[in-house]
């Protein structure tokens, strides 16, 4: 059997279109939802792998609405379900890439695709997290990312991002497997980030770690 070539259109068709009607779609989600307080580092739900989404129903749709409302209230660009205390593998995003293109969407059961060596160009920009409020640190991550998973109806999807949006996709997927970005830092940098957090005051409602 002869090998068939892959056209650019076939490659593009593989990925979800998340750049159209962003304002309308994001507004519809958050206007249906209710903002919830953000869990912060130390809360057990942030430090373990979340459960797979198995039911793509009205309850999941309501959770996604609340996640968009919570993300906007906290002025974030991405939010994982465990950041509002829910043990499920789902994240939402409303994020610009480095070209200024806005991306809005939802991914359930995300899996980050392993990049070939020639695509692993590292970007060491600053990173922050709503669950580590008021703190930032440089962290090297690949400047291109592909995440595969399911949409809110359970259909298979793939999302790709470059630059800041690639960082967002990696960051949110990490959350759902129990990792915060500070877990990827050196001990010294992690200590500095936690100091920044202790000295700052979150501008949004958080869940205290009693």
PDB file of C-alpha atoms in Angstrom:
ATOM      1  CA  UNK A   1       0.000   0.000   0.000  1.00  0.00           C
ATOM      2  CA  UNK A   2       1.454   3.363  -0.961  1.00  0.00           C
ATOM      3  CA  UNK A   3       1.908   6.068   1.666  1.00  0.00           C
ATOM      4  CA  UNK A   4      -0.448   8.981   1.259  1.00  0.00           C
ATOM      5  CA  UNK A   5       0.652  12.558   1.799  1.00  0.00           C
ATOM      6  CA  UNK A   6      -0.994  14.723   4.445  1.00  0.00           C
ATOM      7  CA  UNK A   7      -2.209  18.134   3.330  1.00  0.00           C
ATOM      8  CA  UNK A   8      -2.188  21.218   5.520  1.00  0.00           C
ATOM      9  CA  UNK A   9      -6.004  21.236   5.405  1.00  0.00           C
ATOM     10  CA  UNK A  10      -6.131  17.702   6.806  1.00  0.00           C
ATOM     11  CA  UNK A  11      -3.814  18.726   9.637  1.00  0.00           C
ATOM     12  CA  UNK A  12      -5.878  21.848  10.378  1.00  0.00           C
ATOM     13  CA  UNK A  13      -9.108  19.825  10.403  1.00  0.00           C
ATOM     14  CA  UNK A  14      -7.669  17.708  13.213  1.00  0.00           C
ATOM     15  CA  UNK A  15      -7.854  20.606  15.684  1.00  0.00           C
ATOM     16  CA  UNK A  16     -10.861  22.257  17.271  1.00  0.00           C
ATOM     17  CA  UNK A  17     -11.707  25.802  16.128  1.00  0.00           C
ATOM     18  CA  UNK A  18     -11.602  27.824  19.346  1.00  0.00           C
ATOM     19  CA  UNK A  19     -10.972  31.303  17.919  1.00  0.00           C
ATOM     20  CA  UNK A  20     -14.427  32.120  16.537  1.00  0.00           C
ATOM     21  CA  UNK A  21     -17.229  33.955  18.411  1.00  0.00           C
ATOM     22  CA  UNK A  22     -15.065  34.025  21.537  1.00  0.00           C
ATOM     23  CA  UNK A  23     -16.815  36.966  23.205  1.00  0.00           C
ATOM     24  CA  UNK A  24     -20.300  35.540  22.675  1.00  0.00           C
ATOM     25  CA  UNK A  25     -19.405  32.004  23.754  1.00  0.00           C
ATOM     26  CA  UNK A  26     -17.510  33.076  26.877  1.00  0.00           C
ATOM     27  CA  UNK A  27     -20.287  35.464  27.916  1.00  0.00           C
ATOM     28  CA  UNK A  28     -22.955  32.778  27.490  1.00  0.00           C
ATOM     29  CA  UNK A  29     -21.025  30.363  29.724  1.00  0.00           C
ATOM     30  CA  UNK A  30     -20.342  32.808  32.539  1.00  0.00           C
ATOM     31  CA  UNK A  31     -23.791  34.417  32.519  1.00  0.00           C
ATOM     32  CA  UNK A  32     -25.309  30.982  33.138  1.00  0.00           C
ATOM     33  CA  UNK A  33     -22.739  30.202  35.828  1.00  0.00           C
ATOM     34  CA  UNK A  34     -21.977  31.272  39.379  1.00  0.00           C
ATOM     35  CA  UNK A  35     -18.469  32.242  40.452  1.00  0.00           C
ATOM     36  CA  UNK A  36     -16.981  30.021  43.148  1.00  0.00           C
ATOM     37  CA  UNK A  37     -13.994  30.672  45.436  1.00  0.00           C
ATOM     38  CA  UNK A  38     -10.582  29.426  44.319  1.00  0.00           C
ATOM     39  CA  UNK A  39      -8.745  26.648  46.142  1.00  0.00           C
ATOM     40  CA  UNK A  40      -5.124  27.460  46.955  1.00  0.00           C
ATOM     41  CA  UNK A  41      -1.907  25.490  47.324  1.00  0.00           C
ATOM     42  CA  UNK A  42      -2.148  23.116  50.264  1.00  0.00           C
ATOM     43  CA  UNK A  43      -5.759  22.122  49.593  1.00  0.00           C
ATOM     44  CA  UNK A  44      -5.723  18.314  49.112  1.00  0.00           C
ATOM     45  CA  UNK A  45      -7.832  18.415  45.926  1.00  0.00           C
ATOM     46  CA  UNK A  46      -4.983  20.230  44.147  1.00  0.00           C
ATOM     47  CA  UNK A  47      -2.367  17.638  44.985  1.00  0.00           C
ATOM     48  CA  UNK A  48      -3.794  14.421  43.538  1.00  0.00           C
ATOM     49  CA  UNK A  49      -4.890  13.213  40.107  1.00  0.00           C
ATOM     50  CA  UNK A  50      -8.529  14.043  39.397  1.00  0.00           C
ATOM     51  CA  UNK A  51     -11.170  11.539  38.353  1.00  0.00           C
ATOM     52  CA  UNK A  52     -11.987  11.050  34.678  1.00  0.00           C
ATOM     53  CA  UNK A  53     -15.150  12.675  33.351  1.00  0.00           C
ATOM     54  CA  UNK A  54     -17.499   9.801  32.468  1.00  0.00           C
ATOM     55  CA  UNK A  55     -20.882  11.540  32.342  1.00  0.00           C
ATOM     56  CA  UNK A  56     -21.315  14.328  29.809  1.00  0.00           C
ATOM     57  CA  UNK A  57     -24.591  15.621  31.156  1.00  0.00           C
ATOM     58  CA  UNK A  58     -26.348  18.722  32.465  1.00  0.00           C
ATOM     59  CA  UNK A  59     -24.355  18.540  35.700  1.00  0.00           C
ATOM     60  CA  UNK A  60     -21.101  18.788  33.735  1.00  0.00           C
ATOM     61  CA  UNK A  61     -22.506  21.642  31.646  1.00  0.00           C
ATOM     62  CA  UNK A  62     -23.432  23.526  34.832  1.00  0.00           C
ATOM     63  CA  UNK A  63     -19.927  22.952  36.230  1.00  0.00           C
ATOM     64  CA  UNK A  64     -18.379  24.350  33.038  1.00  0.00           C
ATOM     65  CA  UNK A  65     -20.609  27.439  33.291  1.00  0.00           C
ATOM     66  CA  UNK A  66     -19.466  27.955  36.898  1.00  0.00           C
ATOM     67  CA  UNK A  67     -15.844  27.495  35.851  1.00  0.00           C
ATOM     68  CA  UNK A  68     -16.099  30.239  33.231  1.00  0.00           C
ATOM     69  CA  UNK A  69     -17.796  32.524  35.764  1.00  0.00           C
ATOM     70  CA  UNK A  70     -15.084  31.761  38.344  1.00  0.00           C
ATOM     71  CA  UNK A  71     -12.298  32.280  35.820  1.00  0.00           C
ATOM     72  CA  UNK A  72     -13.640  35.701  34.852  1.00  0.00           C
ATOM     73  CA  UNK A  73     -14.200  36.749  38.481  1.00  0.00           C
ATOM     74  CA  UNK A  74     -10.576  35.889  39.281  1.00  0.00           C
ATOM     75  CA  UNK A  75      -9.322  37.475  36.025  1.00  0.00           C
ATOM     76  CA  UNK A  76      -7.666  34.236  34.948  1.00  0.00           C
ATOM     77  CA  UNK A  77      -6.921  32.814  31.496  1.00  0.00           C
ATOM     78  CA  UNK A  78      -7.436  29.158  32.413  1.00  0.00           C
ATOM     79  CA  UNK A  79      -9.082  27.210  35.216  1.00  0.00           C
ATOM     80  CA  UNK A  80      -9.103  23.529  36.169  1.00  0.00           C
ATOM     81  CA  UNK A  81     -12.039  21.969  38.012  1.00  0.00           C
ATOM     82  CA  UNK A  82      -9.995  21.174  41.126  1.00  0.00           C
ATOM     83  CA  UNK A  83      -9.246  24.891  41.444  1.00  0.00           C
ATOM     84  CA  UNK A  84     -12.875  25.294  42.513  1.00  0.00           C
ATOM     85  CA  UNK A  85     -12.780  22.113  44.582  1.00  0.00           C
ATOM     86  CA  UNK A  86     -14.216  19.659  42.036  1.00  0.00           C
ATOM     87  CA  UNK A  87     -12.423  16.336  41.546  1.00  0.00           C
ATOM     88  CA  UNK A  88     -12.917  15.975  37.773  1.00  0.00           C
ATOM     89  CA  UNK A  89     -10.604  16.182  34.762  1.00  0.00           C
ATOM     90  CA  UNK A  90     -11.950  19.250  33.012  1.00  0.00           C
ATOM     91  CA  UNK A  91     -10.476  22.678  32.350  1.00  0.00           C
ATOM     92  CA  UNK A  92     -11.661  25.827  30.625  1.00  0.00           C
ATOM     93  CA  UNK A  93      -9.629  28.569  28.991  1.00  0.00           C
ATOM     94  CA  UNK A  94      -9.957  32.104  27.672  1.00  0.00           C
ATOM     95  CA  UNK A  95      -6.433  32.904  26.601  1.00  0.00           C
ATOM     96  CA  UNK A  96      -4.533  34.965  24.065  1.00  0.00           C
ATOM     97  CA  UNK A  97      -1.621  33.466  22.171  1.00  0.00           C
ATOM     98  CA  UNK A  98       1.561  35.404  21.391  1.00  0.00           C
ATOM     99  CA  UNK A  99       0.015  36.708  18.165  1.00  0.00           C
ATOM    100  CA  UNK A 100      -2.877  38.283  20.083  1.00  0.00           C
ATOM    101  CA  UNK A 101      -5.437  35.696  18.923  1.00  0.00           C
ATOM    102  CA  UNK A 102      -8.040  34.818  21.541  1.00  0.00           C
ATOM    103  CA  UNK A 103      -8.862  31.159  22.274  1.00  0.00           C
ATOM    104  CA  UNK A 104     -11.930  30.057  24.290  1.00  0.00           C
ATOM    105  CA  UNK A 105     -12.826  26.452  25.025  1.00  0.00           C
ATOM    106  CA  UNK A 106     -13.275  23.420  27.261  1.00  0.00           C
ATOM    107  CA  UNK A 107     -11.284  20.184  27.472  1.00  0.00           C
ATOM    108  CA  UNK A 108     -12.339  17.092  29.422  1.00  0.00           C
ATOM    109  CA  UNK A 109      -9.909  14.254  30.207  1.00  0.00           C
ATOM    110  CA  UNK A 110      -6.938  16.078  28.647  1.00  0.00           C
ATOM    111  CA  UNK A 111      -3.745  14.298  27.692  1.00  0.00           C
ATOM    112  CA  UNK A 112      -0.701  16.347  26.733  1.00  0.00           C
ATOM    113  CA  UNK A 113       0.923  15.021  23.579  1.00  0.00           C
ATOM    114  CA  UNK A 114       4.619  14.246  23.764  1.00  0.00           C
ATOM    115  CA  UNK A 115       6.469  16.569  21.397  1.00  0.00           C
ATOM    116  CA  UNK A 116       9.193  15.340  19.050  1.00  0.00           C
ATOM    117  CA  UNK A 117      12.623  16.715  19.873  1.00  0.00           C
ATOM    118  CA  UNK A 118      12.584  19.162  16.963  1.00  0.00           C
ATOM    119  CA  UNK A 119       9.425  20.850  18.315  1.00  0.00           C
ATOM    120  CA  UNK A 120      10.698  21.267  21.879  1.00  0.00           C
ATOM    121  CA  UNK A 121      11.712  24.921  21.859  1.00  0.00           C
ATOM    122  CA  UNK A 122      11.663  26.130  25.447  1.00  0.00           C
ATOM    123  CA  UNK A 123      10.197  29.445  26.568  1.00  0.00           C
ATOM    124  CA  UNK A 124      11.222  30.580  30.060  1.00  0.00           C
ATOM    125  CA  UNK A 125       8.605  33.307  30.550  1.00  0.00           C
ATOM    126  CA  UNK A 126       7.005  34.145  33.886  1.00  0.00           C
ATOM    127  CA  UNK A 127       4.192  31.891  35.089  1.00  0.00           C
ATOM    128  CA  UNK A 128       1.531  32.420  37.735  1.00  0.00           C
ATOM    129  CA  UNK A 129      -1.485  30.540  39.051  1.00  0.00           C
ATOM    130  CA  UNK A 130      -4.840  31.484  40.568  1.00  0.00           C
ATOM    131  CA  UNK A 131      -4.179  28.811  43.210  1.00  0.00           C
ATOM    132  CA  UNK A 132      -0.878  30.504  44.130  1.00  0.00           C
ATOM    133  CA  UNK A 133      -2.158  34.093  44.209  1.00  0.00           C
ATOM    134  CA  UNK A 134       0.086  37.166  43.854  1.00  0.00           C
ATOM    135  CA  UNK A 135       3.185  35.083  43.018  1.00  0.00           C
ATOM    136  CA  UNK A 136       5.140  34.590  39.777  1.00  0.00           C
ATOM    137  CA  UNK A 137       8.293  32.865  38.631  1.00  0.00           C
ATOM    138  CA  UNK A 138      10.079  32.006  35.394  1.00  0.00           C
ATOM    139  CA  UNK A 139       9.474  28.438  34.258  1.00  0.00           C
ATOM    140  CA  UNK A 140      10.764  26.839  31.051  1.00  0.00           C
ATOM    141  CA  UNK A 141       8.036  25.104  29.037  1.00  0.00           C
ATOM    142  CA  UNK A 142       7.783  24.157  25.349  1.00  0.00           C
ATOM    143  CA  UNK A 143       6.387  27.039  23.266  1.00  0.00           C
ATOM    144  CA  UNK A 144       4.081  24.643  21.380  1.00  0.00           C
ATOM    145  CA  UNK A 145       1.561  22.229  22.884  1.00  0.00           C
ATOM    146  CA  UNK A 146      -1.110  19.786  21.735  1.00  0.00           C
ATOM    147  CA  UNK A 147      -3.752  18.514  24.159  1.00  0.00           C
ATOM    148  CA  UNK A 148      -6.161  15.731  23.237  1.00  0.00           C
ATOM    149  CA  UNK A 149      -9.354  14.971  25.125  1.00  0.00           C
ATOM    150  CA  UNK A 150     -13.105  15.377  24.836  1.00  0.00           C
ATOM    151  CA  UNK A 151     -15.502  18.298  24.583  1.00  0.00           C
ATOM    152  CA  UNK A 152     -18.498  18.910  26.872  1.00  0.00           C
ATOM    153  CA  UNK A 153     -20.550  16.390  24.865  1.00  0.00           C
ATOM    154  CA  UNK A 154     -17.867  13.700  25.009  1.00  0.00           C
ATOM    155  CA  UNK A 155     -16.666  14.057  21.418  1.00  0.00           C
ATOM    156  CA  UNK A 156     -12.910  13.610  20.813  1.00  0.00           C
ATOM    157  CA  UNK A 157     -11.056  16.888  20.304  1.00  0.00           C
ATOM    158  CA  UNK A 158      -7.520  18.161  19.936  1.00  0.00           C
ATOM    159  CA  UNK A 159      -6.364  21.664  20.893  1.00  0.00           C
ATOM    160  CA  UNK A 160      -3.051  23.198  19.919  1.00  0.00           C
ATOM    161  CA  UNK A 161      -1.388  26.354  21.125  1.00  0.00           C
ATOM    162  CA  UNK A 162       1.760  28.402  20.754  1.00  0.00           C
ATOM    163  CA  UNK A 163       3.531  30.743  23.139  1.00  0.00           C
ATOM    164  CA  UNK A 164       1.441  31.896  26.095  1.00  0.00           C
ATOM    165  CA  UNK A 165      -1.513  29.729  25.057  1.00  0.00           C
ATOM    166  CA  UNK A 166       0.743  26.662  24.887  1.00  0.00           C
ATOM    167  CA  UNK A 167       1.841  27.461  28.442  1.00  0.00           C
ATOM    168  CA  UNK A 168      -1.821  27.690  29.485  1.00  0.00           C
ATOM    169  CA  UNK A 169      -2.667  24.282  28.008  1.00  0.00           C
ATOM    170  CA  UNK A 170       0.280  22.650  29.775  1.00  0.00           C
ATOM    171  CA  UNK A 171      -0.440  24.438  33.065  1.00  0.00           C
ATOM    172  CA  UNK A 172      -4.120  23.432  33.187  1.00  0.00           C
ATOM    173  CA  UNK A 173      -3.448  19.824  32.179  1.00  0.00           C
ATOM    174  CA  UNK A 174      -0.853  19.635  34.963  1.00  0.00           C
ATOM    175  CA  UNK A 175      -3.498  20.732  37.479  1.00  0.00           C
ATOM    176  CA  UNK A 176      -5.734  17.775  36.670  1.00  0.00           C
ATOM    177  CA  UNK A 177      -2.913  15.334  37.364  1.00  0.00           C
ATOM    178  CA  UNK A 178      -2.135  16.894  40.746  1.00  0.00           C
ATOM    179  CA  UNK A 179       0.720  19.221  39.780  1.00  0.00           C
ATOM    180  CA  UNK A 180       1.029  22.958  40.376  1.00  0.00           C
ATOM    181  CA  UNK A 181       3.581  24.933  38.408  1.00  0.00           C
ATOM    182  CA  UNK A 182       5.571  25.426  41.604  1.00  0.00           C
ATOM    183  CA  UNK A 183       6.135  21.660  41.695  1.00  0.00           C
ATOM    184  CA  UNK A 184       8.312  22.128  38.599  1.00  0.00           C
ATOM    185  CA  UNK A 185      10.499  24.800  40.220  1.00  0.00           C
ATOM    186  CA  UNK A 186      13.755  24.445  42.111  1.00  0.00           C
ATOM    187  CA  UNK A 187      13.451  24.378  45.915  1.00  0.00           C
ATOM    188  CA  UNK A 188      14.788  27.926  46.095  1.00  0.00           C
ATOM    189  CA  UNK A 189      12.350  29.286  43.497  1.00  0.00           C
ATOM    190  CA  UNK A 190       9.436  27.435  45.089  1.00  0.00           C
ATOM    191  CA  UNK A 191      10.293  28.930  48.462  1.00  0.00           C
ATOM    192  CA  UNK A 192      10.412  32.406  46.888  1.00  0.00           C
ATOM    193  CA  UNK A 193       7.015  31.919  45.225  1.00  0.00           C
ATOM    194  CA  UNK A 194       5.419  30.825  48.513  1.00  0.00           C
ATOM    195  CA  UNK A 195       6.967  33.874  50.192  1.00  0.00           C
ATOM    196  CA  UNK A 196       5.429  36.130  47.518  1.00  0.00           C
ATOM    197  CA  UNK A 197       2.070  34.474  48.104  1.00  0.00           C
ATOM    198  CA  UNK A 198       2.306  34.886  51.892  1.00  0.00           C
ATOM    199  CA  UNK A 199       3.124  38.576  51.531  1.00  0.00           C
ATOM    200  CA  UNK A 200       0.356  39.289  49.014  1.00  0.00           C
ATOM    201  CA  UNK A 201      -3.427  39.481  49.156  1.00  0.00           C
ATOM    202  CA  UNK A 202      -5.543  37.712  46.546  1.00  0.00           C
ATOM    203  CA  UNK A 203      -7.884  40.013  44.614  1.00  0.00           C
ATOM    204  CA  UNK A 204     -10.547  37.285  44.465  1.00  0.00           C
ATOM    205  CA  UNK A 205     -12.253  34.982  46.967  1.00  0.00           C
ATOM    206  CA  UNK A 206     -10.234  31.929  48.008  1.00  0.00           C
ATOM    207  CA  UNK A 207     -10.940  28.845  50.121  1.00  0.00           C
ATOM    208  CA  UNK A 208      -8.898  28.988  53.338  1.00  0.00           C
ATOM    209  CA  UNK A 209      -6.791  25.923  54.173  1.00  0.00           C
ATOM    210  CA  UNK A 210      -7.897  25.212  57.728  1.00  0.00           C
TER     211      UNK A 210
END
